[in-house]
XYZ file of C-alpha atoms in Angstrom:
711
model
C -192.471 130.410 150.125
C -194.798 132.223 152.545
C -198.255 132.840 151.538
C -199.688 136.381 151.802
C -202.947 137.165 153.689
C -205.952 135.904 151.643
C -207.823 139.199 151.698
C -204.909 141.031 149.908
C -204.290 138.531 147.196
C -204.869 139.016 143.373
C -205.273 135.757 141.573
C -204.074 135.023 137.999
C -204.605 131.925 135.880
C -201.604 130.035 134.429
C -201.856 127.255 131.839
C -199.214 124.514 131.057
C -201.590 122.822 128.611
C -198.981 122.590 125.836
C -196.992 120.200 128.083
C -199.596 118.467 130.264
C -197.019 115.902 131.443
C -195.074 118.736 133.237
C -194.090 117.761 136.760
C -192.570 119.491 139.741
C -193.342 122.802 141.335
C -193.499 126.075 139.421
C -193.820 129.623 140.728
C -194.317 133.117 139.609
C -191.837 135.829 140.515
C -192.642 139.566 140.484
C -190.111 142.426 140.028
C -190.695 146.180 139.790
C -189.835 148.183 136.668
C -186.303 148.816 138.115
C -185.673 145.071 138.524
C -186.163 144.928 142.314
C -187.627 141.689 143.654
C -191.100 142.219 145.117
C -192.545 138.678 145.848
C -192.883 135.139 144.615
C -195.818 132.710 144.855
C -196.290 129.079 144.018
C -198.562 128.109 141.191
C -201.246 125.677 142.524
C -204.020 124.271 140.446
C -203.023 126.564 137.647
C -203.594 129.557 139.750
C -201.222 131.969 141.334
C -201.973 134.706 143.894
C -200.080 137.991 144.672
C -200.524 140.759 147.266
C -200.426 143.388 144.516
C -203.405 145.298 143.375
C -204.521 144.884 139.767
C -203.165 148.375 138.832
C -199.802 147.953 140.510
C -199.261 144.485 138.985
C -199.682 145.974 135.492
C -196.438 147.954 136.076
C -194.437 144.825 137.203
C -192.453 142.189 135.422
C -193.600 138.654 136.028
C -191.582 135.402 135.433
C -192.661 131.916 135.655
C -190.004 129.272 136.309
C -189.503 125.928 138.143
C -188.725 126.145 141.844
C -185.398 124.682 142.670
C -185.543 121.961 145.373
C -183.443 122.143 148.545
C -182.146 125.547 147.795
C -182.782 128.131 150.532
C -181.620 131.639 151.234
C -181.456 132.797 147.637
C -183.008 136.066 146.683
C -184.522 135.954 143.179
C -183.181 138.414 140.626
C -183.784 139.146 136.978
C -180.409 137.543 136.106
C -181.451 134.320 137.903
C -184.713 134.248 135.889
C -182.679 134.564 132.736
C -180.372 131.818 133.718
C -183.306 129.447 134.611
C -184.953 130.117 131.160
C -187.992 131.703 132.954
C -190.946 132.622 130.859
C -191.791 136.528 130.973
C -195.399 136.967 129.534
C -196.989 140.239 128.569
C -199.562 140.819 131.433
C -201.482 143.674 129.769
C -203.470 143.475 126.509
C -205.672 146.338 125.604
C -205.095 147.966 128.918
C -206.424 144.937 130.819
C -204.721 142.055 132.499
C -204.720 138.825 130.463
C -207.295 136.188 131.404
C -204.795 133.358 131.254
C -201.032 133.121 131.016
C -200.246 130.580 128.538
C -196.708 129.124 129.022
C -195.299 127.998 125.636
C -194.302 124.384 125.262
C -190.844 125.184 123.881
C -190.188 127.298 126.966
C -191.260 124.423 129.191
C -188.893 122.090 127.397
C -185.981 124.232 128.588
C -186.923 123.983 132.268
C -185.315 120.727 133.591
C -182.935 121.999 136.355
C -179.608 120.515 137.187
C -177.619 121.100 140.321
C -173.915 121.970 140.899
C -172.657 120.663 144.241
C -170.053 123.542 144.676
C -167.132 122.614 146.986
C -164.353 124.984 147.850
C -161.722 126.074 150.415
C -160.058 129.229 151.418
C -156.357 129.080 152.316
C -153.501 131.463 152.926
C -151.140 132.116 150.103
C -147.735 130.529 150.593
C -148.565 128.041 153.271
C -151.924 126.587 152.071
C -153.254 126.651 155.668
C -157.028 127.029 155.947
C -158.833 130.297 156.712
C -161.796 129.756 159.110
C -164.889 131.889 159.661
C -164.452 133.763 156.338
C -167.477 134.826 154.350
C -167.410 133.597 150.864
C -169.705 135.511 148.417
C -170.596 133.351 145.453
C -171.703 135.266 142.381
C -172.839 133.961 138.910
C -171.507 136.010 136.088
C -173.766 136.669 133.071
C -172.923 134.520 130.166
C -170.569 136.293 127.793
C -173.058 135.915 124.926
C -175.694 137.940 126.894
C -173.568 141.085 126.874
C -172.429 140.472 123.386
C -176.102 140.528 122.361
C -176.497 143.848 124.088
C -173.399 145.568 122.704
C -173.919 148.505 120.310
C -172.926 147.781 116.766
C -169.743 149.870 116.863
C -168.573 147.901 119.906
C -169.287 144.603 118.109
C -166.603 145.635 115.500
C -164.191 146.814 118.122
C -164.541 143.449 120.033
C -163.975 141.638 116.794
C -160.810 143.591 115.987
C -159.510 143.149 119.560
C -159.945 139.318 119.265
C -158.160 139.208 115.875
C -155.312 141.431 117.085
C -154.658 139.575 120.347
C -154.622 136.149 118.675
C -152.178 137.353 115.976
C -150.019 139.060 118.659
C -150.134 136.902 121.770
C -149.529 138.959 124.797
C -146.325 138.403 126.839
C -147.233 140.625 129.778
C -148.798 139.500 133.036
C -152.573 139.978 132.996
C -153.704 142.947 135.204
C -154.822 142.201 138.775
C -154.302 139.325 141.103
C -154.001 135.967 139.360
C -156.504 133.175 140.341
C -155.570 129.534 141.089
C -155.768 127.962 138.695
C -155.004 130.662 136.175
C -157.871 131.567 133.675
C -156.007 129.926 130.909
C -156.218 126.632 132.887
C -159.920 126.969 133.632
C -161.174 126.913 130.010
C -160.862 124.020 127.435
C -157.643 124.424 125.525
C -158.031 125.982 122.063
C -157.235 122.602 120.442
C -160.496 121.250 121.938
C -162.781 123.984 120.465
C -164.590 123.667 117.207
C -161.985 125.381 115.204
C -159.599 124.542 112.285
C -156.654 126.218 110.529
C -157.028 128.163 107.253
C -155.078 130.415 104.882
C -155.433 134.162 105.096
C -157.885 135.807 102.817
C -155.755 137.531 100.119
C -158.275 140.305 99.709
C -158.902 140.910 103.405
C -157.365 143.863 105.150
C -156.871 141.796 108.358
C -154.276 139.137 108.641
C -156.027 135.987 110.023
C -152.989 133.745 109.734
C -152.844 133.004 113.508
C -156.529 132.594 114.053
C -158.156 129.170 114.128
C -161.885 129.566 113.509
C -164.297 127.323 111.745
C -164.026 128.022 108.086
C -167.788 128.669 107.962
C -167.354 131.538 110.422
C -164.359 133.186 108.726
C -166.332 135.358 106.320
C -168.881 136.038 109.003
C -166.346 137.445 111.408
C -164.980 139.756 108.655
C -168.391 140.842 107.557
C -169.565 144.511 107.523
C -172.804 143.511 109.081
C -172.843 143.849 112.897
C -175.609 141.223 113.158
C -173.410 138.621 111.263
C -170.301 139.483 113.267
C -172.282 139.352 116.558
C -173.441 135.865 115.553
C -169.917 134.709 114.675
C -168.622 135.970 117.980
C -171.223 134.060 119.990
C -170.664 130.913 118.051
C -166.927 131.158 118.780
C -167.366 132.275 122.402
C -164.611 129.951 123.515
C -162.033 132.116 121.667
C -162.886 135.125 123.944
C -162.636 133.820 127.361
C -158.877 133.290 127.540
C -158.281 136.927 126.578
C -160.821 138.785 128.616
C -158.295 139.419 131.415
C -156.261 141.498 128.981
C -159.041 143.853 128.112
C -159.969 146.166 131.017
C -162.089 148.209 128.529
C -164.440 145.293 128.130
C -164.768 144.691 131.850
C -168.547 145.286 132.035
C -169.719 141.951 133.372
C -172.810 141.811 135.596
C -172.231 139.560 138.667
C -175.356 138.207 140.488
C -174.720 137.193 144.055
C -176.422 133.833 144.667
C -175.029 132.617 147.883
C -173.115 133.776 150.959
C -171.394 130.868 152.974
C -168.929 130.779 155.844
C -165.876 128.550 155.920
C -165.680 125.879 158.550
C -162.876 124.780 160.847
C -160.921 123.448 157.881
C -161.485 126.489 155.708
C -163.980 124.544 153.588
C -167.359 125.800 152.106
C -170.015 124.088 150.024
C -173.479 124.746 148.632
C -175.956 123.683 146.029
C -176.460 125.794 142.925
C -179.242 125.142 140.357
C -178.760 125.808 136.669
C -180.596 124.954 133.562
C -179.714 121.560 132.236
C -180.068 122.683 128.632
C -177.297 125.370 129.046
C -173.671 125.631 130.117
C -172.656 125.077 133.756
C -172.524 128.107 135.949
C -169.819 130.798 135.436
C -168.809 131.490 139.022
C -166.930 134.375 140.745
C -165.894 134.609 144.314
C -165.091 137.307 146.748
C -164.236 137.037 150.382
C -164.765 138.907 153.741
C -163.080 138.465 157.087
C -163.994 139.996 160.391
C -161.105 142.533 161.281
C -161.444 144.475 164.540
C -165.161 143.500 164.708
C -165.994 144.625 161.155
C -166.518 142.488 158.138
C -163.809 143.605 155.752
C -163.156 142.669 152.135
C -159.867 140.718 151.933
C -160.222 139.222 148.430
C -161.994 140.899 145.551
C -159.973 140.429 142.229
C -161.107 141.476 138.767
C -164.051 139.365 137.535
C -162.688 138.984 134.018
C -159.548 137.393 135.296
C -161.008 135.322 138.054
C -164.251 133.870 136.796
C -164.549 130.136 136.706
C -166.123 129.820 133.303
C -168.362 126.830 132.771
C -167.269 125.499 136.117
C -166.630 121.800 136.402
C -168.722 121.105 139.559
C -166.560 118.080 140.403
C -163.479 120.253 140.902
C -162.841 121.909 144.197
C -162.425 125.771 144.166
C -159.279 127.019 146.028
C -159.297 130.596 146.958
C -155.933 131.919 148.111
C -155.871 134.934 150.520
C -152.747 136.972 150.712
C -154.002 139.724 152.992
C -151.611 139.879 155.971
C -154.443 140.714 158.365
C -156.119 137.361 157.889
C -154.759 134.564 160.032
C -154.814 130.898 159.239
C -156.903 128.736 161.538
C -155.858 125.790 163.608
C -154.770 122.954 161.333
C -153.909 120.634 164.232
C -156.415 117.723 164.372
C -157.270 115.938 167.506
C -156.235 112.581 166.284
C -158.416 109.588 166.967
C -157.006 106.642 169.141
C -153.790 107.281 170.972
C -151.022 108.278 168.625
C -148.219 110.757 168.054
C -147.426 111.600 164.514
C -144.228 113.157 163.365
C -144.927 115.013 160.174
C -142.116 117.127 158.808
C -139.279 119.651 159.218
C -140.904 122.896 158.398
C -143.261 122.923 155.471
C -141.252 121.307 152.752
C -139.453 118.175 154.177
C -141.640 115.290 155.404
C -140.349 112.402 157.451
C -140.451 110.264 154.275
C -137.902 112.579 152.618
C -135.188 112.170 155.281
C -132.692 109.465 154.390
C -131.871 106.924 157.066
C -128.918 104.849 155.936
C -125.379 104.975 154.471
C -123.394 108.097 153.654
C -126.631 109.912 152.855
C -128.055 109.425 156.422
C -129.713 112.653 157.610
C -129.937 114.276 154.158
C -133.110 114.901 152.273
C -133.926 112.627 149.346
C -132.597 115.495 147.171
C -129.250 115.220 148.894
C -129.698 118.438 151.048
C -128.267 118.895 154.515
C -130.210 120.996 157.094
C -129.256 124.420 158.578
C -130.454 127.496 160.331
C -133.507 127.075 162.630
C -135.212 123.789 162.210
C -138.928 123.263 163.236
C -140.298 119.724 163.582
C -144.086 119.572 163.300
C -146.184 117.110 165.358
C -149.805 115.977 165.589
C -151.311 114.325 168.772
C -154.344 112.496 169.933
C -154.752 115.534 172.189
C -158.020 114.464 173.992
C -156.822 110.941 174.727
C -153.329 111.927 175.912
C -154.404 114.941 177.951
C -157.740 113.732 179.402
C -157.570 110.058 179.486
C -153.812 109.433 180.163
C -152.957 112.662 181.900
C -149.933 113.144 179.463
C -149.598 116.839 179.004
C -146.076 117.532 177.970
C -143.314 116.715 175.557
C -139.637 117.580 175.359
C -137.125 117.850 172.483
C -133.524 117.151 172.929
C -130.499 117.046 170.498
C -126.869 115.676 170.445
C -124.119 114.898 167.994
C -124.746 111.356 166.884
C -122.447 109.152 168.950
C -120.218 106.525 167.489
C -121.753 103.874 169.716
C -125.216 103.037 168.370
C -126.219 101.549 171.721
C -125.534 104.872 173.528
C -129.059 106.310 174.282
C -128.437 108.365 177.303
C -125.300 110.613 177.029
C -124.732 113.995 175.528
C -128.422 115.257 175.116
C -129.170 118.920 175.257
C -132.817 120.282 175.485
C -134.335 122.693 173.118
C -135.144 125.790 175.050
C -136.473 128.409 172.653
C -139.982 129.564 173.453
C -142.987 127.883 171.744
C -146.270 129.772 171.397
C -149.658 129.150 169.981
C -151.963 131.976 169.022
C -155.690 131.915 169.538
C -158.630 134.120 168.416
C -160.075 136.117 171.300
C -163.218 138.174 171.444
C -162.684 141.748 172.816
C -165.125 144.813 172.928
C -163.169 146.196 169.806
C -163.355 142.926 167.889
C -161.419 139.778 167.379
C -157.600 139.776 168.256
C -155.077 136.984 168.193
C -153.216 136.465 171.496
C -150.201 134.263 172.040
C -150.376 131.453 174.626
C -147.104 130.152 176.003
C -146.512 126.403 175.546
C -143.086 126.310 177.122
C -140.445 125.787 178.202
C -141.821 125.137 181.710
C -140.457 123.084 184.712
C -142.764 120.451 186.106
C -141.825 118.354 189.098
C -138.218 117.478 188.603
C -138.323 117.868 184.708
C -137.234 121.024 182.910
C -137.602 122.462 179.426
C -141.061 120.816 178.864
C -143.604 122.041 176.359
C -147.415 121.680 176.654
C -149.291 119.586 174.165
C -151.766 122.192 172.787
C -154.836 121.951 174.950
C -158.335 121.194 173.683
C -159.731 123.838 176.027
C -159.123 127.443 174.852
C -157.966 130.256 177.181
C -160.723 132.555 178.594
C -162.680 134.306 175.864
C -160.948 132.268 173.258
C -162.839 131.477 170.054
C -160.418 129.101 168.382
C -156.706 128.350 167.987
C -155.378 130.305 164.930
C -152.187 130.420 162.883
C -150.825 133.968 162.719
C -147.216 132.994 161.927
C -146.710 129.338 160.671
C -143.062 129.334 161.859
C -144.293 130.056 165.457
C -147.641 128.429 165.538
C -146.894 125.124 163.859
C -143.364 124.506 165.346
C -143.284 121.990 168.187
C -139.711 123.152 168.880
C -136.899 125.328 167.487
C -133.534 123.670 166.831
C -131.186 126.626 166.315
C -128.391 124.889 164.497
C -126.745 128.149 163.538
C -125.744 128.592 167.153
C -124.084 125.222 167.330
C -120.210 124.817 167.401
C -117.300 126.683 168.872
C -115.348 129.570 167.461
C -115.457 133.390 167.477
C -117.049 133.726 164.028
C -120.071 132.276 162.322
C -117.756 130.605 159.833
C -115.703 128.956 162.550
C -118.895 127.756 164.378
C -120.389 126.334 161.165
C -117.169 124.499 160.350
C -116.933 123.031 163.854
C -120.697 122.133 164.154
C -121.247 120.413 160.748
C -122.163 116.781 161.280
C -124.961 114.190 162.120
C -127.272 115.163 164.915
C -129.959 113.094 166.731
C -133.215 114.634 167.800
C -135.208 113.001 170.620
C -138.885 113.466 171.413
C -140.074 112.332 174.903
C -143.522 112.599 176.671
C -144.307 113.484 180.175
C -147.191 113.211 182.629
C -148.897 116.194 184.329
C -146.576 115.658 187.320
C -143.418 115.793 185.134
C -142.697 112.053 185.169
C -141.304 110.461 182.009
C -143.738 108.307 179.802
C -143.105 104.829 178.656
C -144.932 104.905 175.220
C -145.393 101.179 174.935
C -146.768 100.801 178.470
C -149.321 103.627 177.858
C -150.370 102.154 174.557
C -149.150 105.160 172.490
C -148.612 104.578 168.800
C -145.762 106.310 166.953
C -146.272 107.166 163.352
C -144.393 109.163 160.638
C -145.568 110.563 157.269
C -145.042 108.472 154.181
C -145.898 111.175 151.561
C -143.747 114.016 150.362
C -144.113 117.703 151.515
C -145.429 120.250 151.161
C -148.703 118.560 151.924
C -150.869 121.454 150.483
C -154.413 120.397 150.136
C -153.569 116.816 149.582
C -154.280 113.940 151.952
C -151.599 113.282 154.652
C -150.975 109.622 155.355
C -148.759 108.012 157.913
C -147.163 104.687 158.663
C -145.933 103.042 161.942
C -142.524 104.345 162.728
C -139.738 101.700 162.207
C -137.087 100.769 164.761
C -134.729 103.369 163.310
C -137.017 106.150 164.697
C -137.550 104.536 168.085
C -135.539 104.728 171.310
C -136.133 101.600 173.400
C -135.435 100.636 176.934
C -133.765 97.385 177.962
C -137.081 95.549 177.752
C -137.407 96.641 174.137
C -140.178 99.152 174.885
C -140.459 102.491 173.088
C -139.658 105.360 175.367
C -139.013 108.099 172.745
C -138.870 109.083 169.095
C -135.580 109.560 167.300
C -134.527 111.150 164.001
C -131.157 111.887 162.516
C -130.325 115.095 160.593
C -127.144 116.178 158.889
C -126.451 119.779 159.757
C -124.244 122.029 157.686
C -124.226 125.883 157.846
C -121.015 126.360 156.013
C -120.854 129.092 153.483
C -119.919 128.486 149.934
C -116.777 129.890 148.206
C -116.380 131.368 144.775
C -113.500 132.920 142.878
C -112.131 133.756 139.434
C -108.452 133.857 138.427
C -106.501 135.744 135.756
C -106.574 134.083 132.355
C -103.201 132.613 131.430
C -101.918 130.492 128.522
C -99.260 129.797 126.018
C -98.179 132.882 124.029
C -100.695 134.950 125.674
C -99.452 138.402 126.628
C -101.125 141.059 128.759
C -100.747 144.465 127.226
C -100.381 147.649 129.105
C -103.972 148.521 128.230
C -105.360 145.378 129.850
C -105.865 143.311 126.632
C -104.690 139.769 126.304
C -102.772 139.575 123.032
C -102.627 136.206 121.156
C -101.033 134.719 118.181
C -101.836 131.629 115.970
C -100.224 129.245 118.618
C -101.855 130.782 121.690
C -104.308 129.106 124.139
C -106.205 130.266 127.124
C -106.551 128.684 130.505
C -109.824 129.485 132.378
C -109.835 128.889 136.165
C -112.442 129.332 138.809
C -113.184 128.299 142.404
C -116.490 126.679 143.299
C -116.131 125.266 146.765
C -117.889 124.146 149.937
C -116.231 122.481 153.005
C -118.245 119.419 152.640
C -119.274 119.699 148.946
C -122.945 120.502 149.757
C -123.276 122.973 146.950
C -123.973 123.296 143.244
C -122.698 125.874 140.821
C -122.840 127.394 137.376
C -120.144 129.169 135.460
C -120.853 131.395 132.441
C -118.604 132.913 129.837
C -120.347 135.596 127.704
C -118.855 137.326 124.701
C -119.971 140.868 124.252
C -123.291 141.470 125.850
C -125.471 138.366 125.325
C -123.473 135.751 123.391
C -122.859 132.824 125.744
C -119.767 130.839 124.896
C -121.241 127.407 125.438
C -117.896 125.699 124.968
C -116.582 127.260 128.104
C -119.807 127.485 130.208
C -121.366 125.125 132.611
C -125.087 125.394 133.467
C -125.061 122.986 136.403
C -122.309 121.212 138.338
C -121.917 119.610 141.783
C -119.133 121.104 143.835
C -116.413 118.528 144.352
C -117.173 116.525 141.211
C -114.601 116.136 138.554
C -114.528 116.301 135.613
C -117.435 118.646 134.760
C -118.325 118.899 131.175
C -119.119 122.231 129.505
C -122.579 122.933 127.991
C -121.657 121.550 124.617
C -119.486 118.767 125.982
C -116.518 119.742 123.885
C -114.468 120.463 126.969
C -114.432 119.603 130.607
C -113.263 121.325 133.753
C -110.915 119.333 136.129
C -110.111 120.077 139.780
C -106.326 120.898 140.076
C -104.164 120.506 142.972
C -105.330 123.699 144.602
C -108.998 122.609 144.551
C -109.956 124.894 141.656
C -111.542 124.106 138.332
C -109.538 124.689 135.087
C -109.555 123.956 131.428
C -107.509 125.088 128.469
C -109.220 126.459 125.323
C -107.966 127.296 121.852
C -108.470 130.932 121.125
C -110.787 130.089 118.360
C -113.130 128.246 120.678
C -113.628 131.537 122.622
C -113.608 133.986 119.664
C -115.744 132.027 117.300
C -115.988 134.206 114.126
C -114.900 137.345 115.986
C -111.341 138.619 115.227
C -111.214 140.077 118.734
C -113.689 140.212 121.725
C -114.366 141.246 125.316
C -115.704 138.634 127.655
C -117.400 138.500 131.080
C -117.067 135.521 133.609
C -119.471 134.770 136.348
C -119.270 131.902 138.876
C -122.234 131.399 141.205
C -122.076 128.794 143.928
C -125.365 127.778 145.625
C -125.665 126.177 149.118
C -127.860 123.061 149.187
C -128.789 123.286 152.836
C -132.415 123.782 153.755
C -134.269 124.851 156.863
C -137.416 123.003 155.798
C -138.935 126.064 154.181
C -136.397 127.142 151.647
C -132.849 126.722 150.433
C -130.422 128.792 152.634
C -129.474 131.149 149.897
C -127.671 133.451 152.481
C -124.791 130.926 152.310
C -124.267 131.304 148.544
C -121.160 132.957 146.987
C -120.499 134.413 143.534
C -117.763 136.327 141.717
C -117.537 138.252 138.379
C -114.588 139.286 136.215
C -113.820 140.132 132.527
C -111.074 139.856 129.978
C -110.410 140.796 126.341
C -108.605 139.058 123.498
C -106.982 140.745 120.676
C -104.344 139.646 118.018
C -100.780 140.562 118.838
C -99.403 143.551 116.962
C -96.548 142.532 114.678
């Protein structure tokens, strides 16, 4: 705190005699009648001095509170004084300033301060990549009990009635506004942990309390006609209110006091120290975020306070703020690895190297049994400084081929990946920050073609930092376009021809285009050993096994290798007319049955290589599922497939279709006649590392009706 010039200062006496053992530093804080902060001054030798005149200080509000240590850049507010249990004396008695401000001992007892070491991270929704250089505004929300204390009597009864209604009738709608992470229902203690108990409804009460769990001692208080008693009951059961505030826009009247503004670092992280009174709850925190767009700080995250406050925040937990605004890019997540290493992380976002099988009939599939398809994007991390600056290794190259029958063949049939790879970077311009693409390749160097640059440490001119505008462009080390493999005039013919095991090879090259011997250069090769998506978790790696290494005749590593099973084939689905013994189709489309009739249901669920799952449903009327004839989940190609209640099972017939015969009663149940709908849905299992390739799915729908034969 800065001292004011001595000639302008007015001195007041302050006594802490009721607690002479008081330690630490205390200060006095002045605010005008409107609550605006004027000045603060430390109390020294039981005296405090201000620049205000005697007459002007009579019109101010003065608070005495402990001074938080190691906390800078915080502007005092009335709300802060309340949170710190500051003492506000009456300064004027009989028209004169008091001689001594006596601070009561019970107030001093409330003063021990605790500190919340707040840690957080700002990431993009969907990919969890960090957002750098964002401004995070940290606000402390008034304790709920404070505004309950200030509510008019009529509103106290309305709040009570809202609480009773919503607990008796739990909402099934989505709360208004953007949802936080975690959701507000996950931030508070579960109701079972509150000081509550079940009870029977009061017979004479006009309000049914069957669903409410409130301490029995508070039941009568909550239903009282006295606003003071109801107010007290609401405050004592404050934990019952917090889960439901998001559903009550008419109660959104929270006061939010900004206590910090911090900027995220190169990993999207922020941290700060927040003081709070040890005798009370931990801080109730709310966050909103700005990002500089076209040179202007613009709000990009500002959800409703009631739905997004971290009530009684556990300071040991990291706050994750997810930004969905498309104008905000992710920042560079690529580390400059220590040592001299190349790490192969994943295919896309969702398949790490640890999730690609390496042996037997499942080689090249994910651990979930999925093949790969469409455009595949391997992700890499490098020791960029060491490779580029120390070893003059500046390029890499991806190649692919059908896996040869001869495991010793390491040279024939390779084809380079040639699709353009770019990296975006933030650039300062007169109109603000823009994100420009920088070409990584393919380029030709010396006698080598289709090389790609290891992302440089040095930024292009006027560059601020590397950024991620589109993760499928900015994080991909290459683009393996499997949908273009194979021969044929149609996509189906190409997919059928191209399906199989493919090898991908990664090589490194010097600045002059010469091929690098990894072992000779002392380059380590590592792969991830944890599942994807990595999210905000720690990413760990292990030395790549021999399976992933291509070696020369001397046994030295000269390239990285992985094997992927590619399959872009479409699924097939179909339904066939119902047939059966003594089942006759009428001219009006009904299937007429008698006491000896049965019905054969038949459907197609197929995939050329059985990389698909399916479900088959038979519904009677509008919503009555016939479980005896339906299959919730089946693997294409497997036989038999039991129905949902296991009373029947579908078998593959000679034509490759599933069929089963049912008694008429198994379909009709208690109905004398009924109309049915059939639906078969076949789901491709192939993934591109981001999502299942649902565009390869197939489905079919049909209907039939059963009625007794007319005799």
